[in-house]
mmCIF file of C-alpha atoms in Angstrom:
data_model
loop_
_atom_site.group_PDB
_atom_site.id
_atom_site.type_symbol
_atom_site.label_atom_id
_atom_site.label_comp_id
_atom_site.label_asym_id
_atom_site.label_seq_id
_atom_site.Cartn_x
_atom_site.Cartn_y
_atom_site.Cartn_z
ATOM 1 C CA MET B 1 15.683 12.572 -4.846
ATOM 2 C CA GLN B 2 12.366 11.824 -3.140
ATOM 3 C CA SER B 3 13.847 12.602 0.284
ATOM 4 C CA SER B 4 15.329 15.901 -0.891
ATOM 5 C CA ASN B 5 12.047 16.889 -2.523
ATOM 6 C CA LEU B 6 10.144 16.033 0.645
ATOM 7 C CA LEU B 7 12.410 18.109 2.858
ATOM 8 C CA GLU B 8 12.078 21.093 0.531
ATOM 9 C CA ALA B 9 8.283 20.690 0.511
ATOM 10 C CA ILE B 10 8.198 20.764 4.316
ATOM 11 C CA TRP B 11 10.362 23.881 4.400
ATOM 12 C CA ARG B 12 8.162 25.565 1.766
ATOM 13 C CA GLY B 13 5.051 24.846 3.806
ATOM 14 C CA ASP B 14 3.546 22.549 1.150
ATOM 15 C CA ILE B 15 3.161 19.807 3.764
ATOM 16 C CA ALA B 16 0.996 20.162 6.850
ATOM 17 C CA CYS B 17 -0.655 17.982 9.474
ATOM 18 C CA VAL B 18 -3.916 16.273 8.561
ATOM 19 C CA GLU B 19 -6.834 18.420 9.646
ATOM 20 C CA ASN B 20 -8.888 17.181 12.576
ATOM 21 C CA SER B 21 -12.103 17.389 10.552
ATOM 22 C CA ASP B 22 -14.913 14.868 10.158
ATOM 23 C CA THR B 23 -13.417 13.901 6.795
ATOM 24 C CA GLY B 24 -9.931 13.481 8.247
ATOM 25 C CA VAL B 25 -11.147 11.427 11.207
ATOM 26 C CA ARG B 26 -13.238 9.148 8.998
ATOM 27 C CA PHE B 27 -10.387 8.586 6.565
ATOM 28 C CA GLY B 28 -8.094 7.887 9.504
ATOM 29 C CA ARG B 29 -10.419 5.101 10.624
ATOM 30 C CA LEU B 30 -10.302 3.663 7.121
ATOM 31 C CA LEU B 31 -6.505 3.702 7.191
ATOM 32 C CA ASP B 32 -6.627 1.995 10.597
ATOM 33 C CA ALA B 33 -8.214 -0.970 8.822
ATOM 34 C CA LEU B 34 -5.907 -0.867 5.799
ATOM 35 C CA MET B 35 -2.654 0.052 7.557
ATOM 36 C CA PRO B 36 -2.959 -1.259 11.130
ATOM 37 C CA MET B 37 0.175 0.314 12.562
ATOM 38 C CA ARG B 38 1.304 3.525 14.214
ATOM 39 C CA ARG B 39 0.979 6.316 11.664
ATOM 40 C CA ILE B 40 1.612 10.012 11.275
ATOM 41 C CA GLY B 41 -0.795 11.698 8.876
ATOM 42 C CA LEU B 42 0.343 14.629 6.742
ATOM 43 C CA MET B 43 -1.174 16.387 3.732
ATOM 44 C CA ARG B 44 0.562 17.688 0.650
ATOM 45 C CA GLY B 45 -0.938 20.250 -1.682
ATOM 46 C CA ASP B 46 1.433 20.193 -4.651
ATOM 47 C CA ARG B 47 -0.062 17.137 -6.403
ATOM 48 C CA VAL B 48 2.539 14.751 -4.992
ATOM 49 C CA GLY B 49 0.366 13.274 -2.248
ATOM 50 C CA GLY B 50 -0.050 9.545 -1.846
ATOM 51 C CA GLN B 51 3.297 8.635 -0.295
ATOM 52 C CA ILE B 52 4.348 6.449 2.619
ATOM 53 C CA LEU B 53 7.709 6.552 4.373
ATOM 54 C CA PRO B 54 8.989 5.173 7.687
ATOM 55 C CA GLU B 55 9.650 7.917 10.213
ATOM 56 C CA GLN B 56 13.313 6.883 10.387
ATOM 57 C CA THR B 57 13.834 7.693 6.684
ATOM 58 C CA GLU B 58 16.882 9.946 6.404
ATOM 59 C CA LEU B 59 16.124 13.119 4.456
ATOM 60 C CA MET B 60 19.741 14.162 4.917
ATOM 61 C CA PRO B 61 22.630 12.369 6.621
ATOM 62 C CA ALA B 62 21.684 11.904 10.301
ATOM 63 C CA LEU B 63 18.418 13.821 9.777
ATOM 64 C CA ALA B 64 15.409 11.524 10.100
ATOM 65 C CA LEU B 65 11.971 12.385 8.748
ATOM 66 C CA GLY B 66 10.453 11.943 12.207
ATOM 67 C CA ASP B 67 12.831 14.531 13.659
ATOM 68 C CA VAL B 68 11.964 16.993 10.880
ATOM 69 C CA ILE B 69 8.238 16.508 11.502
ATOM 70 C CA GLU B 70 8.665 17.171 15.210
ATOM 71 C CA GLU B 71 10.848 20.232 14.627
ATOM 72 C CA GLU B 72 9.101 21.849 11.655
ATOM 73 C CA LEU B 73 5.485 20.773 12.184
ATOM 74 C CA SER B 74 5.473 20.439 15.990
ATOM 75 C CA LEU B 75 3.928 16.986 15.717
ATOM 76 C CA ALA B 76 4.998 14.157 18.024
ATOM 77 C CA THR B 77 6.287 11.238 15.963
ATOM 78 C CA PRO B 78 6.311 7.830 17.683
ATOM 79 C CA GLN B 79 9.332 5.668 17.014
ATOM 80 C CA GLY B 80 8.650 3.105 14.313
ATOM 81 C CA ALA B 81 5.633 4.957 12.916
ATOM 82 C CA LEU B 82 4.725 5.071 9.242
ATOM 83 C CA VAL B 83 4.419 8.568 7.790
ATOM 84 C CA VAL B 84 1.461 8.749 5.406
ATOM 85 C CA ILE B 85 1.302 11.786 3.130
ATOM 86 C CA LEU B 86 -2.163 12.408 1.735
ATOM 87 C CA ASP B 87 -3.302 14.374 -1.288
ATOM 88 C CA ARG B 88 -4.899 17.554 0.058
ATOM 89 C CA ALA B 89 -7.348 17.730 -2.856
ATOM 90 C CA ALA B 90 -8.745 14.275 -2.043
ATOM 91 C CA MET B 91 -9.180 15.252 1.600
ATOM 92 C CA ARG B 92 -11.443 18.211 0.896
ATOM 93 C CA PRO B 93 -14.973 17.470 2.180
ATOM 94 C CA GLY B 94 -16.426 17.941 -1.291
ATOM 95 C CA ALA B 95 -14.003 15.525 -2.962
ATOM 96 C CA GLY B 96 -16.181 12.536 -2.115
ATOM 97 C CA ASP B 97 -15.579 8.956 -1.041
ATOM 98 C CA ALA B 98 -14.517 7.861 -4.534
ATOM 99 C CA ALA B 99 -11.533 10.232 -4.594
ATOM 100 C CA ARG B 100 -10.468 9.192 -1.112
ATOM 101 C CA SER B 101 -10.914 5.513 -1.983
ATOM 102 C CA GLN B 102 -8.590 5.917 -4.958
ATOM 103 C CA LEU B 103 -6.074 7.640 -2.683
ATOM 104 C CA ALA B 104 -6.378 4.738 -0.224
ATOM 105 C CA GLY B 105 -5.665 2.283 -3.042
ATOM 106 C CA ARG B 106 -2.562 4.221 -4.039
ATOM 107 C CA LEU B 107 -1.334 4.271 -0.453
ATOM 108 C CA VAL B 108 -1.839 0.521 -0.066
ATOM 109 C CA GLY B 109 0.020 -0.057 -3.324
ATOM 110 C CA GLU B 110 2.935 2.042 -2.084
ATOM 111 C CA LEU B 111 2.917 0.133 1.216
ATOM 112 C CA LEU B 112 3.087 -3.240 -0.533
ATOM 113 C CA ILE B 113 5.801 -2.241 -2.993
ATOM 114 C CA ASP B 114 7.809 -0.782 -0.124
ATOM 115 C CA ALA B 115 7.581 -4.158 1.644
ATOM 116 C CA VAL B 116 8.958 -5.892 -1.446
ATOM 117 C CA GLN B 117 11.765 -3.368 -1.846
ATOM 118 C CA ARG B 118 12.771 -3.815 1.798
ATOM 119 C CA GLY B 119 13.445 -7.496 1.195
ATOM 120 C CA VAL B 120 10.580 -8.816 3.319
ATOM 121 C CA PHE B 121 10.136 -11.651 0.811
ATOM 122 C CA SER B 122 12.742 -13.787 -0.889
ATOM 123 C CA ALA B 123 13.680 -12.820 -4.439
ATOM 124 C CA GLN B 124 11.867 -15.909 -5.740
ATOM 125 C CA GLN B 125 8.666 -14.930 -3.929
ATOM 126 C CA GLU B 126 8.540 -11.180 -4.575
ATOM 127 C CA THR B 127 6.124 -11.078 -7.511
ATOM 128 C CA THR B 128 3.900 -13.822 -6.111
ATOM 129 C CA ALA B 129 3.851 -12.163 -2.677
ATOM 130 C CA LEU B 130 2.906 -8.785 -4.135
ATOM 131 C CA TYR B 131 0.212 -10.399 -6.276
ATOM 132 C CA LEU B 132 -1.257 -12.277 -3.291
ATOM 133 C CA LEU B 133 -1.251 -9.214 -1.046
ATOM 134 C CA ALA B 134 -2.938 -7.133 -3.731
ATOM 135 C CA GLN B 135 -5.583 -9.850 -4.040
ATOM 136 C CA GLY B 136 -6.069 -9.828 -0.281
ATOM 137 C CA TYR B 137 -6.532 -6.065 -0.177
ATOM 138 C CA ASP B 138 -8.855 -6.167 -3.176
ATOM 139 C CA ALA B 139 -11.022 -8.648 -1.272
ATOM 140 C CA LEU B 140 -10.850 -6.537 1.886
ATOM 141 C CA SER B 141 -11.997 -3.477 -0.067
ATOM 142 C CA ARG B 142 -15.288 -5.248 -0.797
ATOM 143 C CA SER B 143 -15.993 -6.104 2.834
ATOM 144 C CA PRO B 144 -18.985 -4.591 4.678
ATOM 145 C CA GLU B 145 -16.719 -3.187 7.390
ATOM 146 C CA LEU B 146 -14.825 -1.025 4.902
ATOM 147 C CA ALA B 147 -18.016 -0.013 3.117
ATOM 148 C CA ARG B 148 -19.211 1.425 6.423
ATOM 149 C CA LEU B 149 -16.013 3.482 6.550
ATOM 150 C CA GLY B 150 -16.705 4.955 3.122
ATOM 151 C CA LEU B 151 -14.466 2.806 0.932
ATOM 152 C CA VAL B 152 -15.683 2.421 -2.653
ATOM 153 C CA PRO B 153 -14.158 -0.751 -4.176
ATOM 154 C CA ALA B 154 -13.824 0.329 -7.837
ATOM 155 C CA PRO B 155 -11.758 3.500 -7.294
ATOM 156 C CA PHE B 156 -9.743 1.733 -4.583
ATOM 157 C CA ARG B 157 -8.858 -0.944 -7.123
ATOM 158 C CA ALA B 158 -7.997 1.743 -9.693
ATOM 159 C CA GLY B 159 -5.584 3.426 -7.292
ATOM 160 C CA LEU B 160 -3.972 0.130 -6.329
ATOM 161 C CA ALA B 161 -3.695 -0.961 -9.971
ATOM 162 C CA ALA B 162 -2.022 2.288 -11.019
ATOM 163 C CA VAL B 163 0.722 1.844 -8.413
ATOM 164 C CA LEU B 164 1.261 -1.837 -9.257
ATOM 165 C CA ALA B 165 1.460 -0.950 -12.934
ATOM 166 C CA GLY B 166 4.235 1.511 -12.154
ATOM 167 C CA LEU B 167 6.315 -1.455 -10.985
ATOM 168 C CA TRP B 168 5.172 -4.186 -13.352
ATOM 169 C CA THR B 169 4.479 -2.439 -16.654
ATOM 170 C CA GLY B 170 5.572 1.181 -16.328
ATOM 171 C CA PRO B 171 3.389 4.294 -16.000
ATOM 172 C CA VAL B 172 -0.138 3.729 -17.243
ATOM 173 C CA VAL B 173 -1.665 5.891 -19.963
ATOM 174 C CA ARG B 174 -5.420 5.486 -20.323
ATOM 175 C CA GLY B 175 -6.211 3.242 -23.273
ATOM 176 C CA SER B 176 -2.653 1.912 -23.546
ATOM 177 C CA ASP B 177 -1.785 -1.772 -23.486
ATOM 178 C CA PRO B 178 -0.528 -1.631 -19.863
ATOM 179 C CA ASP B 179 -3.794 0.077 -18.936
ATOM 180 C CA GLU B 180 -5.775 -2.778 -20.435
ATOM 181 C CA LEU B 181 -3.418 -5.324 -18.898
ATOM 182 C CA ILE B 182 -3.748 -4.392 -15.234
ATOM 183 C CA CYS B 183 -6.359 -1.647 -14.940
ATOM 184 C CA GLY B 184 -9.086 -3.470 -16.838
ATOM 185 C CA PRO B 185 -12.227 -4.922 -15.248
ATOM 186 C CA LEU B 186 -10.601 -8.290 -14.486
ATOM 187 C CA PHE B 187 -7.717 -6.650 -12.598
ATOM 188 C CA LEU B 188 -5.564 -9.399 -11.047
ATOM 189 C CA ASP B 189 -7.752 -12.160 -12.472
ATOM 190 C CA SER B 190 -6.811 -11.223 -16.032
ATOM 191 C CA PRO B 191 -5.255 -14.238 -17.818
ATOM 192 C CA ARG B 192 -3.158 -11.798 -19.856
ATOM 193 C CA LEU B 193 -1.755 -10.221 -16.699
ATOM 194 C CA ARG B 194 -0.898 -13.606 -15.213
ATOM 195 C CA ALA B 195 0.838 -14.657 -18.425
ATOM 196 C CA TYR B 196 2.712 -11.355 -18.520
ATOM 197 C CA LEU B 197 3.908 -11.764 -14.917
ATOM 198 C CA GLU B 198 5.127 -15.279 -15.694
ATOM 199 C CA THR B 199 7.180 -13.766 -18.520
ATOM 200 C CA LEU B 200 8.386 -10.903 -16.328
ATOM 201 C CA ASP B 201 9.425 -13.170 -13.450
ATOM 202 C CA ALA B 202 10.224 -16.821 -14.105
ATOM 203 C CA SER B 203 9.602 -17.563 -10.403
ATOM 204 C CA PHE B 204 6.007 -16.324 -10.567
ATOM 205 C CA GLU B 205 3.300 -18.947 -10.621
ATOM 206 C CA ALA B 206 -0.280 -17.721 -10.607
ATOM 207 C CA PRO B 207 -1.791 -18.681 -7.230
ATOM 208 C CA ALA B 208 -4.813 -20.926 -7.058
ATOM 209 C CA ALA B 209 -8.158 -19.157 -7.020
ATOM 210 C CA GLY B 210 -9.202 -18.182 -3.532
ATOM 211 C CA LEU B 211 -5.747 -18.612 -2.018
ATOM 212 C CA ALA B 212 -5.535 -14.977 -0.897
ATOM 213 C CA THR B 213 -8.401 -13.921 1.359
ATOM 214 C CA VAL B 214 -9.062 -10.927 3.589
ATOM 215 C CA GLY B 215 -7.463 -12.911 6.408
ATOM 216 C CA LEU B 216 -4.078 -12.426 4.765
ATOM 217 C CA VAL B 217 -4.116 -8.653 5.266
ATOM 218 C CA ARG B 218 -6.582 -8.080 8.105
ATOM 219 C CA PHE B 219 -5.035 -7.318 11.505
ATOM 220 C CA ASP B 220 -6.415 -6.207 14.830
ATOM 221 C CA ALA B 221 -5.953 -2.546 15.641
ATOM 222 C CA THR B 222 -3.069 -2.815 18.096
ATOM 223 C CA GLY B 223 -0.365 -0.152 18.094
ATOM 224 C CA ARG B 224 2.277 -2.145 16.225
ATOM 225 C CA SER B 225 5.209 -0.471 14.522
ATOM 226 C CA HIS B 226 5.731 -0.458 10.779
ATOM 227 C CA ASP B 227 8.604 -2.930 11.187
ATOM 228 C CA ALA B 228 6.388 -5.249 13.254
ATOM 229 C CA TRP B 229 3.765 -5.179 10.494
ATOM 230 C CA LEU B 230 6.416 -5.983 7.890
ATOM 231 C CA ARG B 231 7.577 -8.991 9.893
ATOM 232 C CA ALA B 232 4.013 -10.191 10.437
ATOM 233 C CA ILE B 233 2.969 -9.840 6.798
ATOM 234 C CA GLY B 234 6.157 -11.589 5.718
ATOM 235 C CA ARG B 235 5.368 -14.560 7.960
ATOM 236 C CA ARG B 236 1.782 -14.721 6.723
ATOM 237 C CA VAL B 237 2.777 -14.786 3.070
ATOM 238 C CA ASP B 238 5.527 -17.324 3.724
ATOM 239 C CA ASP B 239 3.132 -19.599 5.630
ATOM 240 C CA LEU B 240 0.490 -19.292 2.911
ATOM 241 C CA LEU B 241 2.922 -20.174 0.126
ATOM 242 C CA ARG B 242 4.335 -23.074 2.123
ATOM 243 C CA GLN B 243 0.841 -24.459 2.754
ATOM 244 C CA SER B 244 0.001 -24.042 -0.926
ATOM 245 C CA CYS B 245 3.120 -25.957 -1.990
ATOM 246 C CA THR B 246 2.324 -28.739 0.477
ATOM 247 C CA ALA B 247 -1.246 -29.009 -0.797
ATOM 248 C CA GLN B 248 -0.056 -29.104 -4.411
ATOM 249 C CA GLY B 249 2.447 -31.825 -3.552
ATOM 250 C CA GLU B 250 -0.217 -33.929 -1.859
ATOM 251 C CA THR B 251 -2.543 -33.498 -4.831
ATOM 252 C CA ALA B 252 0.211 -34.530 -7.232
ATOM 253 C CA GLY B 253 0.968 -37.561 -5.066
ATOM 254 C CA GLU B 254 -2.659 -38.644 -5.127
ATOM 255 C CA GLY B 255 -2.659 -38.329 -8.900
#
């Protein structure tokens, strides 16, 4: 359904290349830090922006998204690139950094959920991995380097939380219980959220405080493919969880 809708939007002209404006260039640099991989930037003006898809996604049998972009939008699409579809309203110069930060949070949330759905992590690790990665990105959003690029932490967190809620609790309505559960001021540190996730997934065990740092999600700006990023982030999470289990075992042994 999403693929069919996307193809129709391209044919209708609702999707266009990201403008080479000061706003577009600055936001691109922010995405370089958040999504350090080859990307193709598009904009969508029908309120369905905030999507990520690999360029090899088939919109129809034997018709890849990258091929459609090259044919319909005359934009070169590197093999293995991630196609990032932005909300045109948020990219207007007058929209402000807060709106673009919320969009960035939504995009990161979509990127992380996509990694889970692609089987990057074992079934037993999926919820814990997603939780850890969200913590890592939340920490990264508060770093001085991203502040210099215009990222505002609070709306970034709101965008990320809304996407995570769509997976964990269902669509969030302001003031509802799911809204309080994940979109409240404590975000991932909420004891209620941790307890809920333990109920949702028996394999989930709330990570120790400070386990996920910016180092989990920060990469250098080399031109890696989306698949290469998926493999790298999978190894990082696996190594982190293995080290955590080893440390817990040693602590238990000392006790």
